[in-house]
Tab-separated table of C-alpha atoms and ligand atoms in Angstrom:
chain	number	residue	atom	x	y	z
Y	349	MET	CA	-80.542	24.093	-45.813
Y	350	ASN	CA	-81.411	27.399	-44.209
Y	351	LYS	CA	-80.542	28.036	-40.547
Y	352	ALA	CA	-83.874	26.803	-39.158
Y	353	GLU	CA	-83.685	23.617	-41.242
Y	354	LEU	CA	-80.103	23.001	-40.135
Y	355	ARG	CA	-81.069	23.414	-36.448
Y	356	ASP	CA	-83.848	20.877	-36.890
Y	357	TRP	CA	-81.507	18.542	-38.812
Y	358	VAL	CA	-78.895	18.631	-36.035
Y	359	CYS	CA	-81.542	17.930	-33.390
Y	360	ARG	CA	-82.881	14.912	-35.284
Y	361	MET	CA	-79.406	13.497	-36.048
Y	362	PRO	CA	-78.728	10.122	-34.338
Y	363	LYS	CA	-76.000	10.636	-31.759
Y	364	ALA	CA	-74.454	9.311	-28.551
Y	365	GLU	CA	-73.847	11.115	-25.280
Y	366	LEU	CA	-70.807	9.917	-23.297
Y	367	HIS	CA	-70.425	12.409	-20.450
Y	368	MET	CA	-73.519	13.047	-18.331
Y	369	HIS	CA	-73.723	12.805	-14.542
Y	370	ILE	CA	-77.180	11.488	-13.675
Y	371	ASP	CA	-77.515	13.874	-10.708
Y	372	GLY	CA	-76.708	16.697	-13.115
Y	373	SER	CA	-80.017	16.050	-14.862
Y	374	LEU	CA	-82.040	16.709	-11.693
Y	375	GLU	CA	-84.383	19.506	-12.761
Y	376	ALA	CA	-85.348	22.229	-10.280
Y	377	SER	CA	-89.027	21.198	-10.252
Y	378	ARG	CA	-88.211	17.605	-9.278
Y	379	MET	CA	-85.582	18.775	-6.757
Y	380	LEU	CA	-88.196	20.903	-4.975
Y	381	SER	CA	-90.884	18.205	-5.006
Y	382	LEU	CA	-88.477	15.597	-3.610
Y	383	ALA	CA	-87.263	18.002	-0.916
Y	384	LYS	CA	-90.898	18.379	0.162
Y	385	LYS	CA	-91.507	14.604	-0.032
Y	386	HIS	CA	-88.544	13.785	2.234
Y	387	GLY	CA	-88.580	16.897	4.431
Y	388	VAL	CA	-85.146	18.029	3.222
Y	389	ASP	CA	-84.486	21.673	4.064
Y	390	LEU	CA	-83.195	23.453	0.921
Y	391	PRO	CA	-82.420	27.179	0.773
Y	392	TYR	CA	-84.929	27.616	-2.126
Y	393	THR	CA	-88.711	27.937	-2.247
Y	394	SER	CA	-89.269	28.273	-6.023
Y	395	GLU	CA	-87.792	27.132	-9.335
Y	396	ALA	CA	-86.765	30.740	-10.002
Y	397	GLU	CA	-84.745	30.783	-6.763
Y	398	VAL	CA	-83.009	27.548	-7.759
Y	399	GLN	CA	-82.154	28.963	-11.197
Y	400	ASN	CA	-80.866	32.193	-9.623
Y	401	ALA	CA	-78.506	30.152	-7.450
Y	402	TYR	CA	-76.904	28.656	-10.591
Y	403	ASP	CA	-74.594	31.631	-11.008
Y	404	PHE	CA	-71.313	29.746	-10.957
Y	405	HIS	CA	-67.861	31.286	-11.055
Y	406	ASP	CA	-65.837	28.070	-11.055
Y	407	LEU	CA	-66.080	24.303	-10.653
Y	408	GLN	CA	-66.190	24.349	-6.836
Y	409	SER	CA	-69.068	26.852	-6.649
Y	410	PHE	CA	-71.040	24.457	-8.861
Y	411	LEU	CA	-70.096	21.310	-6.920
Y	412	ASP	CA	-71.330	22.807	-3.631
Y	413	LEU	CA	-74.842	23.270	-5.081
Y	414	TYR	CA	-74.733	19.989	-6.996
Y	415	TYR	CA	-74.194	17.883	-3.862
Y	416	LEU	CA	-76.877	19.880	-2.047
Y	417	GLY	CA	-79.353	19.208	-4.899
Y	418	ALA	CA	-78.605	15.477	-4.969
Y	419	SER	CA	-79.312	15.254	-1.210
Y	420	VAL	CA	-83.083	15.118	-1.958
Y	421	LEU	CA	-82.722	11.720	-3.699
Y	422	ARG	CA	-83.630	9.101	-1.110
Y	423	ASP	CA	-85.742	6.148	-2.254
Y	424	GLU	CA	-85.888	3.761	-5.203
Y	425	GLU	CA	-88.736	5.667	-6.858
Y	426	ASP	CA	-86.698	8.911	-6.806
Y	427	PHE	CA	-83.881	7.211	-8.706
Y	428	TYR	CA	-86.293	5.568	-11.138
Y	429	PHE	CA	-87.815	8.935	-12.077
Y	430	LEU	CA	-84.428	10.692	-12.203
Y	431	MET	CA	-83.175	8.122	-14.740
Y	432	MET	CA	-86.453	7.988	-16.652
Y	433	ASP	CA	-86.573	11.796	-17.039
Y	434	TYR	CA	-83.146	11.720	-18.698
Y	435	LEU	CA	-83.886	8.675	-20.879
Y	436	GLU	CA	-87.095	10.331	-22.141
Y	437	ARG	CA	-84.908	13.283	-23.086
Y	438	CYS	CA	-82.604	10.906	-24.997
Y	439	ARG	CA	-85.611	9.624	-26.903
Y	440	ALA	CA	-86.739	13.166	-27.775
Y	441	ASP	CA	-83.221	14.297	-28.811
Y	442	ASN	CA	-82.386	11.095	-30.716
Y	443	ILE	CA	-79.536	10.186	-28.361
Y	444	VAL	CA	-79.675	6.536	-29.392
Y	445	HIS	CA	-76.832	5.533	-27.057
Y	446	CYS	CA	-75.908	7.162	-23.739
Y	447	GLU	CA	-73.164	6.578	-21.164
Y	448	ILE	CA	-74.256	7.804	-17.752
Y	449	MET	CA	-72.078	8.492	-14.711
Y	450	VAL	CA	-73.408	7.168	-11.397
Y	451	GLU	CA	-71.771	8.469	-8.208
Y	452	PRO	CA	-72.535	6.337	-5.131
Y	453	GLN	CA	-70.452	8.564	-2.818
Y	454	THR	CA	-72.963	11.375	-3.398
Y	455	TYR	CA	-75.771	9.231	-1.971
Y	456	PHE	CA	-74.050	7.409	0.893
Y	457	PRO	CA	-74.007	10.433	3.299
Y	458	ASN	CA	-77.838	10.473	3.130
Y	459	GLY	CA	-78.105	6.819	4.120
Y	460	VAL	CA	-78.875	5.628	0.580
Y	461	ASP	CA	-77.295	2.280	-0.291
Y	462	PHE	CA	-76.320	0.645	-3.608
Y	463	ASP	CA	-79.484	-1.483	-3.833
Y	464	THR	CA	-81.783	1.538	-3.514
Y	465	PHE	CA	-80.369	3.612	-6.381
Y	466	MET	CA	-79.396	0.715	-8.628
Y	467	LYS	CA	-82.836	-0.923	-8.488
Y	468	GLY	CA	-84.443	2.389	-9.467
Y	469	PHE	CA	-81.916	3.027	-12.258
Y	470	GLU	CA	-82.108	-0.511	-13.647
Y	471	ARG	CA	-85.922	-0.486	-13.729
Y	472	ALA	CA	-85.944	2.757	-15.766
Y	473	ILE	CA	-83.222	1.508	-18.137
Y	474	ALA	CA	-85.008	-1.818	-18.727
Y	475	GLU	CA	-88.272	0.022	-19.484
Y	476	ALA	CA	-86.628	2.462	-21.897
Y	477	ASN	CA	-84.825	-0.380	-23.631
Y	478	ALA	CA	-87.997	-2.447	-23.976
Y	479	THR	CA	-90.161	0.498	-25.064
Y	480	TRP	CA	-87.973	2.257	-27.636
Y	481	GLY	CA	-84.695	0.335	-27.733
Y	482	GLN	CA	-82.661	2.850	-25.728
Y	483	SER	CA	-78.996	1.808	-25.461
Y	484	VAL	CA	-77.409	2.656	-22.085
Y	485	VAL	CA	-73.988	2.132	-20.511
Y	486	LEU	CA	-73.339	3.022	-16.867
Y	487	ILE	CA	-70.036	4.398	-15.615
Y	488	LEU	CA	-69.167	3.942	-11.935
Y	489	SER	CA	-67.877	7.427	-11.191
Y	490	LEU	CA	-65.711	7.950	-8.096
Y	491	LEU	CA	-65.077	11.290	-6.414
Y	492	ARG	CA	-61.479	12.470	-6.516
Y	493	HIS	CA	-61.757	14.777	-3.500
Y	494	THR	CA	-62.159	11.628	-1.370
Y	495	PRO	CA	-59.244	9.350	-0.346
Y	496	GLU	CA	-58.220	6.585	-2.744
Y	497	ASP	CA	-59.002	3.968	-0.079
Y	498	GLU	CA	-62.610	5.179	0.033
Y	499	CYS	CA	-62.868	4.861	-3.777
Y	500	LEU	CA	-61.407	1.344	-3.569
Y	501	ALA	CA	-64.062	0.483	-0.949
Y	502	VAL	CA	-66.810	1.704	-3.326
Y	503	LEU	CA	-65.357	-0.467	-6.090
Y	504	GLU	CA	-65.655	-3.393	-3.685
Y	505	GLN	CA	-69.235	-2.464	-2.711
Y	506	ALA	CA	-70.145	-2.339	-6.417
Y	507	ARG	CA	-69.275	-6.008	-6.825
Y	508	PRO	CA	-72.892	-7.303	-6.644
Y	509	TRP	CA	-73.729	-4.756	-9.384
Y	510	ARG	CA	-70.649	-5.457	-11.513
Y	511	HIS	CA	-72.883	-6.526	-14.433
Y	512	ALA	CA	-74.446	-3.048	-14.551
Y	513	PHE	CA	-71.218	-1.040	-14.997
Y	514	THR	CA	-69.021	-1.015	-18.091
Y	515	ALA	CA	-66.425	1.531	-16.983
Y	516	ILE	CA	-65.108	3.514	-14.045
Y	517	GLY	CA	-64.453	7.253	-14.043
Y	518	LEU	CA	-63.177	9.906	-11.671
Y	519	ALA	CA	-64.999	13.244	-11.257
Y	520	SER	CA	-65.257	16.240	-8.872
Y	521	SER	CA	-62.525	18.782	-8.050
Y	522	GLU	CA	-59.300	18.350	-10.004
Y	523	ARG	CA	-57.186	20.904	-8.168
Y	524	GLY	CA	-54.959	19.245	-5.589
Y	525	HIS	CA	-56.108	15.774	-6.647
Y	526	PRO	CA	-53.761	14.658	-9.435
Y	527	PRO	CA	-54.456	11.432	-11.351
Y	528	GLU	CA	-51.452	9.624	-9.863
Y	529	LYS	CA	-53.243	9.717	-6.471
Y	530	PHE	CA	-55.497	6.974	-7.914
Y	531	GLU	CA	-53.039	4.496	-9.430
Y	532	ARG	CA	-54.164	1.611	-7.196
Y	533	LEU	CA	-57.836	2.307	-7.963
Y	534	TYR	CA	-57.293	2.223	-11.718
Y	535	ALA	CA	-55.090	-0.866	-11.541
Y	536	ALA	CA	-57.796	-2.664	-9.523
Y	537	ALA	CA	-60.579	-1.607	-11.929
Y	538	LYS	CA	-58.504	-2.623	-14.928
Y	539	SER	CA	-57.862	-6.067	-13.449
Y	540	GLU	CA	-61.641	-6.463	-13.007
Y	541	GLY	CA	-62.236	-5.702	-16.679
Y	542	TYR	CA	-63.689	-2.192	-16.396
Y	543	ALA	CA	-63.057	0.269	-19.220
Y	544	LEU	CA	-61.295	3.381	-17.899
Y	545	THR	CA	-62.080	7.074	-18.233
Y	546	ILE	CA	-61.257	10.143	-16.093
Y	547	HIS	CA	-62.015	13.858	-15.835
Y	548	ALA	CA	-58.769	15.658	-16.664
Y	549	GLY	CA	-57.722	18.972	-18.155
Y	550	GLU	CA	-60.882	20.908	-17.259
Y	551	GLU	CA	-59.709	22.970	-14.266
Y	552	GLY	CA	-56.539	20.885	-13.949
Y	553	PRO	CA	-53.523	21.429	-16.235
Y	554	ALA	CA	-52.598	19.574	-19.448
Y	555	GLU	CA	-50.112	17.606	-17.329
Y	556	TYR	CA	-53.078	15.810	-15.688
Y	557	ILE	CA	-54.046	14.457	-19.121
Y	558	TRP	CA	-50.536	13.102	-19.685
Y	559	THR	CA	-50.444	11.407	-16.261
Y	560	SER	CA	-53.958	9.975	-16.743
Y	561	LEU	CA	-52.797	8.342	-19.965
Y	562	LYS	CA	-49.378	7.217	-18.776
Y	563	SER	CA	-49.919	6.359	-15.095
Y	564	LEU	CA	-53.529	5.176	-15.144
Y	565	GLY	CA	-53.819	3.789	-18.683
Y	566	VAL	CA	-57.209	5.394	-19.404
Y	567	ALA	CA	-58.806	4.944	-22.839
Y	568	ARG	CA	-60.748	8.207	-22.874
Y	569	ILE	CA	-60.511	11.659	-21.297
Y	570	ASP	CA	-63.516	13.557	-19.928
Y	571	HIS	CA	-63.234	17.264	-20.844
Y	572	GLY	CA	-59.520	17.410	-21.740
Y	573	VAL	CA	-59.888	20.869	-23.313
Y	574	ARG	CA	-56.742	22.212	-21.648
Y	575	CYS	CA	-54.723	19.961	-23.964
Y	576	THR	CA	-54.576	23.151	-26.060
Y	577	GLU	CA	-51.762	24.286	-23.717
Y	578	ASP	CA	-49.470	21.518	-24.991
Y	579	ASP	CA	-48.785	20.981	-28.719
Y	580	ALA	CA	-47.108	17.615	-28.178
Y	581	LEU	CA	-50.134	16.415	-26.200
Y	582	MET	CA	-52.562	17.478	-28.941
Y	583	ASP	CA	-50.450	15.592	-31.492
Y	584	PHE	CA	-50.389	12.527	-29.237
Y	585	LEU	CA	-54.166	12.567	-28.683
Y	586	ALA	CA	-54.752	12.851	-32.443
Y	587	GLU	CA	-52.267	10.108	-33.363
Y	588	GLU	CA	-53.481	7.689	-30.701
Y	589	LYS	CA	-57.141	8.539	-31.349
Y	590	ILE	CA	-57.779	9.153	-27.630
Y	591	PRO	CA	-61.318	10.565	-27.426
Y	592	LEU	CA	-62.198	13.684	-25.453
Y	593	THR	CA	-65.741	14.048	-24.084
Y	594	VAL	CA	-66.093	17.820	-24.390
Y	595	CYS	CA	-68.937	19.795	-22.750
Y	596	PRO	CA	-69.232	23.285	-24.302
Y	597	LEU	CA	-72.083	24.756	-22.189
Y	598	SER	CA	-70.511	23.389	-18.991
Y	599	ASN	CA	-67.173	24.993	-19.896
Y	600	THR	CA	-68.696	28.419	-20.472
Y	601	ARG	CA	-70.974	28.254	-17.406
Y	602	LEU	CA	-68.000	27.306	-15.194
Y	603	LYS	CA	-65.817	29.982	-16.823
Y	604	VAL	CA	-63.203	27.654	-18.288
Y	605	TYR	CA	-63.931	29.979	-21.257
Y	606	GLN	CA	-65.577	33.362	-20.865
Y	607	THR	CA	-67.586	33.023	-24.103
Y	608	MET	CA	-68.454	30.245	-26.553
Y	609	HIS	CA	-66.391	32.070	-29.197
Y	610	GLU	CA	-63.249	31.145	-27.215
Y	611	HIS	CA	-64.158	27.451	-27.093
Y	612	PRO	CA	-61.561	25.307	-28.918
Y	613	VAL	CA	-63.639	22.187	-29.663
Y	614	LEU	CA	-63.965	22.748	-33.405
Y	615	THR	CA	-60.297	23.756	-33.684
Y	616	LEU	CA	-59.409	20.463	-32.006
Y	617	LEU	CA	-61.706	18.600	-34.411
Y	618	ALA	CA	-60.013	20.260	-37.392
Y	619	ARG	CA	-56.641	19.261	-35.938
Y	620	GLY	CA	-57.688	15.608	-36.062
Y	621	LEU	CA	-58.634	14.921	-32.436
Y	622	CYS	CA	-61.557	12.608	-31.696
Y	623	VAL	CA	-63.684	15.193	-29.869
Y	624	THR	CA	-67.295	14.506	-28.882
Y	625	ILE	CA	-70.059	16.824	-27.640
Y	626	ASN	CA	-71.774	16.238	-24.288
Y	627	SER	CA	-73.889	18.032	-21.688
Y	628	ASP	CA	-72.098	17.132	-18.377
Y	629	ASP	CA	-74.773	18.418	-15.930
Y	630	PRO	CA	-77.577	19.647	-18.206
Y	631	ALA	CA	-80.032	20.849	-15.540
Y	632	TYR	CA	-77.345	23.138	-14.115
Y	633	PHE	CA	-75.597	24.364	-17.263
Y	634	GLY	CA	-78.477	25.583	-19.396
Y	635	GLY	CA	-79.167	22.707	-21.752
Y	636	TYR	CA	-79.154	19.069	-22.766
Y	637	LEU	CA	-77.091	17.579	-25.563
Y	638	ASN	CA	-78.908	19.200	-28.477
Y	639	ALA	CA	-78.555	22.602	-26.813
Y	640	ASN	CA	-74.785	22.032	-26.821
Y	641	TYR	CA	-74.786	21.204	-30.538
Y	642	LEU	CA	-76.960	24.247	-31.244
Y	643	ALA	CA	-74.663	26.531	-29.227
Y	644	LEU	CA	-71.818	25.498	-31.570
Y	645	LEU	CA	-74.046	26.012	-34.596
Y	646	ASP	CA	-75.097	29.505	-33.471
Y	647	THR	CA	-71.552	30.557	-32.542
Y	648	PHE	CA	-69.397	29.076	-35.297
Y	649	GLU	CA	-71.880	28.255	-38.094
Y	650	PRO	CA	-69.918	25.196	-39.232
Y	651	SER	CA	-70.987	23.056	-42.187
Y	652	PRO	CA	-73.490	20.202	-41.651
Y	653	GLN	CA	-70.615	17.731	-42.190
Y	654	VAL	CA	-68.975	18.950	-38.982
Y	655	PHE	CA	-72.005	17.796	-36.991
Y	656	VAL	CA	-71.976	14.405	-38.683
Y	657	GLU	CA	-68.276	14.095	-37.838
Y	658	LEU	CA	-69.013	14.929	-34.172
Y	659	ALA	CA	-71.816	12.336	-34.070
Y	660	ARG	CA	-69.572	9.750	-35.745
Y	661	ASN	CA	-66.918	10.438	-33.104
Y	662	SER	CA	-69.529	9.930	-30.362
Y	663	PHE	CA	-70.081	6.359	-31.582
Y	664	GLN	CA	-66.362	5.739	-32.233
Y	665	ALA	CA	-65.539	6.828	-28.666
Y	666	ALA	CA	-68.354	4.864	-26.989
Y	667	PHE	CA	-67.718	1.864	-24.738
Y	668	LEU	CA	-69.558	-0.457	-27.145
Y	669	GLU	CA	-68.904	-3.830	-28.717
Y	670	ASP	CA	-67.784	-3.418	-32.330
Y	671	THR	CA	-70.980	-4.939	-33.742
Y	672	GLN	CA	-73.133	-2.437	-31.826
Y	673	ARG	CA	-70.812	0.419	-32.799
Y	674	ASP	CA	-70.980	-0.557	-36.473
Y	675	ALA	CA	-74.785	-0.712	-36.326
Y	676	PHE	CA	-74.973	2.829	-34.922
Y	677	LEU	CA	-72.452	4.108	-37.485
Y	678	GLN	CA	-74.547	2.584	-40.255
Y	679	THR	CA	-77.684	4.232	-38.870
Y	680	LEU	CA	-75.871	7.568	-38.933
Y	681	ALA	CA	-74.573	7.011	-42.485
Y	682	LYS	CA	-78.059	6.120	-43.716
Y	683	TRP	CA	-79.537	9.158	-42.032
Y	684	GLU	CA	-76.860	11.387	-43.603
Y	685	SER	CA	-77.385	10.011	-47.109
Y	686	ALA	CA	-81.166	10.439	-46.781
Y	687	ALA	CA	-80.790	14.087	-45.767
W	877	ZN	ZN1	-68.294	15.825	-15.808
């Protein structure tokens, strides 16, 4: 395959995305139209102004704009279209299974309740599933800059929608909010049968990955790239097959790494870790899932087998029943052998 053929091949490859915040897929055009619809005063008047504002220097500078952007989401129709826009992208990029983070605490300050966003999300997911068989898992994502008691209250409020969520996660600023602050939250979620994931080792140290595994009992780590600072941790993650949901474009846009050349994801793959590729907040970080794969292709020029391995990991790491997982792995194997 020449370079152009390989790019096309990677884009058409069946794959899963496991780390995507739904508000992070809010495109500038929809943000501006919803601001107008609801009379929300944003400091932008054009898409170009929104894009110019996305000049982040760290996680917090991004989060400030992210919560501002999400403040335009107000009624059920807004949430339907937000979800549908992303699911259409999954269809185009052959993301046959996606795991999407939903963050109620982002909506509550604007007077939006569970029923409003969940009815919109569920309607879009049901349509995408009926129309092209889209597989979707939702992750109830709590915000770690808020008190644990508030997160526990959200878990309680989610009870009528328990059927819709497979896992819980913890996102937002890591600094000053270590995993052990949320031991009661994770114990409660575990007792209710949720699968467990957490953002750790993005801006926080490798130690946060250890404590997430040991104190909270999580099955998967979101980001986790700073495990490179601890050899014993990398060995442990490889031996225990703990997946990392890595987001290359997010990491370079938020200056975890200054350039893609410094990104360790393929080194971690070669070392035997179950790394996966994801987009995190694609509207803010310059690209959806395929753009992340292509950034690795353009920077490192790995063999086609590396991409198949990354896609295989995405299904291995998914919160799926084994029969569904096996079906996706077979689809990938068939696609590879037909290539
Ligand atoms: Zn994230």
